Structure formats: structure tokens, C-alpha cells
CSV table of C-alpha atoms in Angstrom, one decimal:
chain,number,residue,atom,x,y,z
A,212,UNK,CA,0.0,0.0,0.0
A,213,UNK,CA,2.6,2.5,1.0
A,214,UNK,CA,4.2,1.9,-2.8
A,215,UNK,CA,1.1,2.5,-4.0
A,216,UNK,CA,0.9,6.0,-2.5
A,217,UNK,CA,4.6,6.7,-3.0
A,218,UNK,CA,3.8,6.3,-7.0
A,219,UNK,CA,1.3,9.0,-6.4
A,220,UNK,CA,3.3,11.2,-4.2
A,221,UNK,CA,6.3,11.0,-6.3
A,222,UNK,CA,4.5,11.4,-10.1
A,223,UNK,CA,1.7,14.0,-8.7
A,224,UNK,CA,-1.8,15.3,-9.2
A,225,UNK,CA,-0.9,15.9,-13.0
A,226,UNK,CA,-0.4,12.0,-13.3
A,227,UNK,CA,-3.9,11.5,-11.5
A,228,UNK,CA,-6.0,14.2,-14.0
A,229,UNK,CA,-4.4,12.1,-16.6
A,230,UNK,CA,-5.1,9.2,-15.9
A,231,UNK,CA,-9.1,10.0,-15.1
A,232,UNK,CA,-9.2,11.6,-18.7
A,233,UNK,CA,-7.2,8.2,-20.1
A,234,UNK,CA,-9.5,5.9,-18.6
A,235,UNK,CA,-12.5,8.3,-20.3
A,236,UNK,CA,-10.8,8.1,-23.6
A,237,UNK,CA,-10.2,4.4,-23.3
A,238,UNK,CA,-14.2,3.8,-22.4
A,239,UNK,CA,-15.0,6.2,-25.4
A,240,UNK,CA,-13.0,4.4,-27.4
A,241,UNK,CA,-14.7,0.6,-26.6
A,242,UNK,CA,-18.0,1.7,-27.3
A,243,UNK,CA,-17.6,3.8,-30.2
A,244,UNK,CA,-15.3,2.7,-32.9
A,245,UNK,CA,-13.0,0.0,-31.2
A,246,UNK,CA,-15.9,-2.2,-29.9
A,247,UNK,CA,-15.2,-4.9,-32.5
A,248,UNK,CA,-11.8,-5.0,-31.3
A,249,UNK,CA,-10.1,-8.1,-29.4
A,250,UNK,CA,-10.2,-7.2,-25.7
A,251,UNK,CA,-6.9,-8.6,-25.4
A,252,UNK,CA,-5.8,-5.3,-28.4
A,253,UNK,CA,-7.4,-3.1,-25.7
A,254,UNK,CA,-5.9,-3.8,-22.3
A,255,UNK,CA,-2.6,-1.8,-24.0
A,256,UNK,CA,-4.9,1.6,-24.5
A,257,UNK,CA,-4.7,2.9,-21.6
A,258,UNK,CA,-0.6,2.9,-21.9
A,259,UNK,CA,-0.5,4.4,-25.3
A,260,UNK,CA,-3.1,7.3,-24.5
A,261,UNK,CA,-1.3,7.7,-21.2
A,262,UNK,CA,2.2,8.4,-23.2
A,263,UNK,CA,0.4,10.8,-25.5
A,264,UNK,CA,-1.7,12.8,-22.8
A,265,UNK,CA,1.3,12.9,-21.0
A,266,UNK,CA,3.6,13.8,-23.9
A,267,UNK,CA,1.3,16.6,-24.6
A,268,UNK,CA,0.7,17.5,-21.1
A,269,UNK,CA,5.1,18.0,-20.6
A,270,UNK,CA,5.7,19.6,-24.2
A,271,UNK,CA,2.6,22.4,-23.1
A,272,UNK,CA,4.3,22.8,-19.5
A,273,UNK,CA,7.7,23.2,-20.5
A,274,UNK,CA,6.4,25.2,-23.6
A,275,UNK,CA,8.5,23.2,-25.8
A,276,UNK,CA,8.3,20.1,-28.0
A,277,UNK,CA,11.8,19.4,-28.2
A,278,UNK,CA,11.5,18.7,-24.2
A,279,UNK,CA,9.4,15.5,-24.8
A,280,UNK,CA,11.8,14.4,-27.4
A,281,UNK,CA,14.9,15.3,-25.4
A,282,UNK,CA,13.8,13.5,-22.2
A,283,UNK,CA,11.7,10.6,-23.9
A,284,UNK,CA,12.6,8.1,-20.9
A,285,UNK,CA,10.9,10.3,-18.4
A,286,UNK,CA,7.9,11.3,-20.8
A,287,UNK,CA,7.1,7.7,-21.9
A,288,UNK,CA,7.9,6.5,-18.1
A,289,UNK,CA,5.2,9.1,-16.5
A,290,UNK,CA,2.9,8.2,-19.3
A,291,UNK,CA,2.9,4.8,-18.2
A,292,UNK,CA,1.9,6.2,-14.9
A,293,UNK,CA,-1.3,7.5,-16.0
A,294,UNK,CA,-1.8,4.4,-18.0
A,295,UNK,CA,-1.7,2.4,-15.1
A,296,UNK,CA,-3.3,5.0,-12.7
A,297,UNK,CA,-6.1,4.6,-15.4
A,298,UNK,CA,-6.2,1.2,-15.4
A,299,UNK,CA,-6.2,1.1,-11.6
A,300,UNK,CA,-8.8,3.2,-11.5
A,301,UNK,CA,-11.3,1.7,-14.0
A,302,UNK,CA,-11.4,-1.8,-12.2
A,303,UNK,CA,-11.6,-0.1,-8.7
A,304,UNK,CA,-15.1,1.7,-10.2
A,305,UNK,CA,-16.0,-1.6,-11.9
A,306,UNK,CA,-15.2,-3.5,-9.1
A,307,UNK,CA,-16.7,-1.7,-6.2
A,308,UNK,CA,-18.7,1.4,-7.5
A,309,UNK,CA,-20.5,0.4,-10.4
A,310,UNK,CA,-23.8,-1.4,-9.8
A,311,UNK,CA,-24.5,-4.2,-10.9
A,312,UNK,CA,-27.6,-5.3,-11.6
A,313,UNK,CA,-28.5,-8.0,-9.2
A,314,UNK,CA,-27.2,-10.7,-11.4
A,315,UNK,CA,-28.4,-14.6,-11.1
A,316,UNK,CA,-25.5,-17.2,-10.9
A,317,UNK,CA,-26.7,-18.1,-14.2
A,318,UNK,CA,-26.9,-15.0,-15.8
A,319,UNK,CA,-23.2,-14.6,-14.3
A,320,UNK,CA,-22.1,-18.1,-16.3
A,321,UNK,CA,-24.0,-16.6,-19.5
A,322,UNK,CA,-22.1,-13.2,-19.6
A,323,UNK,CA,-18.7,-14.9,-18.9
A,324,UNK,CA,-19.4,-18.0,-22.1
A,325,UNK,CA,-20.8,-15.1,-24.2
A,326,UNK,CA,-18.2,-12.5,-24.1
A,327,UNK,CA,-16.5,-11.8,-27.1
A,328,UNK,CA,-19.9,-13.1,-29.0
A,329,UNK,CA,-21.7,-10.4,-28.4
A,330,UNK,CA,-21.3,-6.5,-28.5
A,331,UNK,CA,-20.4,-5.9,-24.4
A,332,UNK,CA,-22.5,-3.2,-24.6
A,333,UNK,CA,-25.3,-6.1,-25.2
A,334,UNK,CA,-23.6,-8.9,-22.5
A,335,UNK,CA,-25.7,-8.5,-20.1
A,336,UNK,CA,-29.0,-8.5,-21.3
A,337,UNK,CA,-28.3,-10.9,-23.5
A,338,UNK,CA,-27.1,-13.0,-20.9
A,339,UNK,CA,-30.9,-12.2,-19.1
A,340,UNK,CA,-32.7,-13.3,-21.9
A,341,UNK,CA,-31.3,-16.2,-22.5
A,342,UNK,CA,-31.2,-17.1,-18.7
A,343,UNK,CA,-35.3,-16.3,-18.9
A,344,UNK,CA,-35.6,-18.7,-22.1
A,345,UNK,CA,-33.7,-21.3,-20.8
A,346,UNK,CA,-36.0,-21.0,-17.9
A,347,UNK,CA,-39.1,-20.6,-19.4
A,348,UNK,CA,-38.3,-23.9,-21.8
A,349,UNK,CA,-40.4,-27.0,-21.1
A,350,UNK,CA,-39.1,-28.9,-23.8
A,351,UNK,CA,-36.0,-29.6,-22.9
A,352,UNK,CA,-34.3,-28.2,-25.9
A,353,UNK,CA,-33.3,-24.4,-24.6
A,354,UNK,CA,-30.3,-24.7,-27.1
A,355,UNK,CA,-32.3,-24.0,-29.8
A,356,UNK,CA,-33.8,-21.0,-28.6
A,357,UNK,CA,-30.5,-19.7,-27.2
A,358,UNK,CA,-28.8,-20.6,-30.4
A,359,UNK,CA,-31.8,-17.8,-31.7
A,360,UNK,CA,-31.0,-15.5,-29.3
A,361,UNK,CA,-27.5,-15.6,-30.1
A,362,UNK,CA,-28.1,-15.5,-33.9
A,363,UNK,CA,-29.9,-12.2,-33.5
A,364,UNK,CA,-27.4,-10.5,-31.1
A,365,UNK,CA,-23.5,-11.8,-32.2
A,366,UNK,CA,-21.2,-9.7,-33.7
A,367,UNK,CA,-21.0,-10.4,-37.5
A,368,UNK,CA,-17.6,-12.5,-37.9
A,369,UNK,CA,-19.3,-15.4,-36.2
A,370,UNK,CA,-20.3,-18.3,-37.9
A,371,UNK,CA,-23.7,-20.4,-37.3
A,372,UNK,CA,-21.3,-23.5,-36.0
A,373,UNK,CA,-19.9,-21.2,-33.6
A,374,UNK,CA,-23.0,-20.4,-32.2
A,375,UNK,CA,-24.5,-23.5,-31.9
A,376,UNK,CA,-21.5,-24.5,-30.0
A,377,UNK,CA,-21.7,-22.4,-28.0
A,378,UNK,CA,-25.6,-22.5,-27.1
A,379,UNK,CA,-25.0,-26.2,-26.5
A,380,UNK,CA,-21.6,-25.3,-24.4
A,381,UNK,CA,-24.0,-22.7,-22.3
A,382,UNK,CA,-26.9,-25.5,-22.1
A,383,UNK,CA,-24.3,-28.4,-20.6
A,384,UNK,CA,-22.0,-25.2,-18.2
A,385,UNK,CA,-25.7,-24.3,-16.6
A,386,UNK,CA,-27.0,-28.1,-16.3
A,387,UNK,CA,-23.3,-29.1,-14.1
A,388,UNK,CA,-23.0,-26.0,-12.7
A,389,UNK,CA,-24.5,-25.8,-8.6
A,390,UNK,CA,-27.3,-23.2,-9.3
């Protein structure tokens, strides 16, 4: 804990303005035009719009370009700072201020199997109505109509195999799983 606060102590409130317009950027960013993107791609955003806020941020400060060029290390090493103060500070709000709709167990298995299927702006409910259908189904064949589901909602570089799979996979997770 105490390295934590020395990393804020020694980089400064500039760092921590930063980072909170990084981590606004980064959000922007996933739902507008990077949303089809490979999460994986995205968990180095936060870094590279951290070294360019920052790199702007010390070239308007020291009223002078060539000072990011000239002291590079130190630019691109506090610009990693407000990447990772970013980072920090978008799974503290996902992981303790945002709320959550009371999701059911299942619903919680859904979201994770269906992630990177779907848009994640679309996850969750997703995840709800195919935890309802699956439900509501007397027939014993809820694969089909989460394989519908599914259909409607993927994102377009899916194939049909895929998504039967996967509605089968979802089907055979929530049957062994202790809901």
C-alpha cells in the first residue's frame, strides 16, 4: 500500500488528472469505434493514451516540443503512470462502485461464455434473456432458442457453427454447474 501512494506522491496530481481523462478516452473508445476490437488489443490503451496525454501535457508545460523528445525516458515512463493509474482506476469503479444489476448465478455463467460473442454493450442483457428462455423452456431443448437468441445478437464474424456450439456449451456449463 505504501508503494502505491509513493507512486502518487512522487508522479503528482498531474499523473492523476491524466489518468481520469485516459480511462475516459479508453471507455469512449470501446464503445464507439473499437468495440469490435479483441479485448486482449485493448488492455494496452490505456498505456499508449497515457504516453500521449502525457507527452502533450510536458511539451505544453515546458512550452516546448523538443523537451518530450529530449527527455523521452521520463515522458514515456510518467505516461505509463497514468496508464496504469487509469487502469487502476477503472477496475476499482468496476469493481466496487459500479452497480451491478442483481445478477443470477446463471446469468453470471451466461455473460462470462458469451463474451467476445456479443457487442459488451449487449452482455448483459443478452445473458438475461437467454437465462429467462432457458427458464421458461419446457421442452428440454433451450439450445435451440439460445442458439436464436444468439443468432440475432453476435457480432457479424461469427459463424452459425460457432453459435450452436456455444448455445450447446451454455446449455451443458448451466446443467453441471451448482445453481
Amino acid at each position: 500500500m505504501i508503494k502505491i501512494l509513493d507512486v502518487f506522491t512522487f508522479y503528482g496530481f498531474d499523473v492523476m488528472l491524466l489518468a481520469a481523462l485516459t480511462a475516459i478516452t479508453v471507455q469512449i473508445c470501446k464503445v464507439t469505434f473499437l468495440k469490435r476490437v479483441k479485448r486482449k488489443l485493448l488492455t494496452f490503451l490505456p498505456f499508449i493514451f497515457g504516453i500521449i496525454y502525457y507527452a502533450a501535457y510536458a511539451a505544453l508545460v515546458h512550452m516546448d516540443f523538443y523537451f518530450v523528445l529530449n527527455e523521452y525516458v521520463s515522458v514515456i515512463e510518467h505516461g505509463f503512470a497514468v496508464g496504469t493509474t487509469a487502469t487502476l482506476t477503472y477496475v476499482t469503479y468496476e469493481q466496487f462502485i459500479r452497480d451491478k444489476k442483481s445478477v443470477s448465478p446463471s446469468e453470471g455463467i451466461i455473460s462470462a461464455l458469451i463474451a467476445g460473442y456479443v457487442p459488451d454493450e449487449r452482455t448483459e442483457s443478452v445473458a438475461k434473456s437467454i437465462a429467462a428462455a432457458i427458464e421458461r423452456d419446457v421442452t428440454g431443448d433451450g439450445a435451440t432458442r439460445t442458439a436464436e437468441i444468439l443468432a440475432e445478437n453476435s457480432l457479424e464474424d461469427i459463424t452459425e457453427s460457432d453459435i450452436k456450439l456455444l448455445a450447446r456449451l451454455i446449455i451443458e456449463a448451466l446443467a453441471h454447474a451448482n445453481i
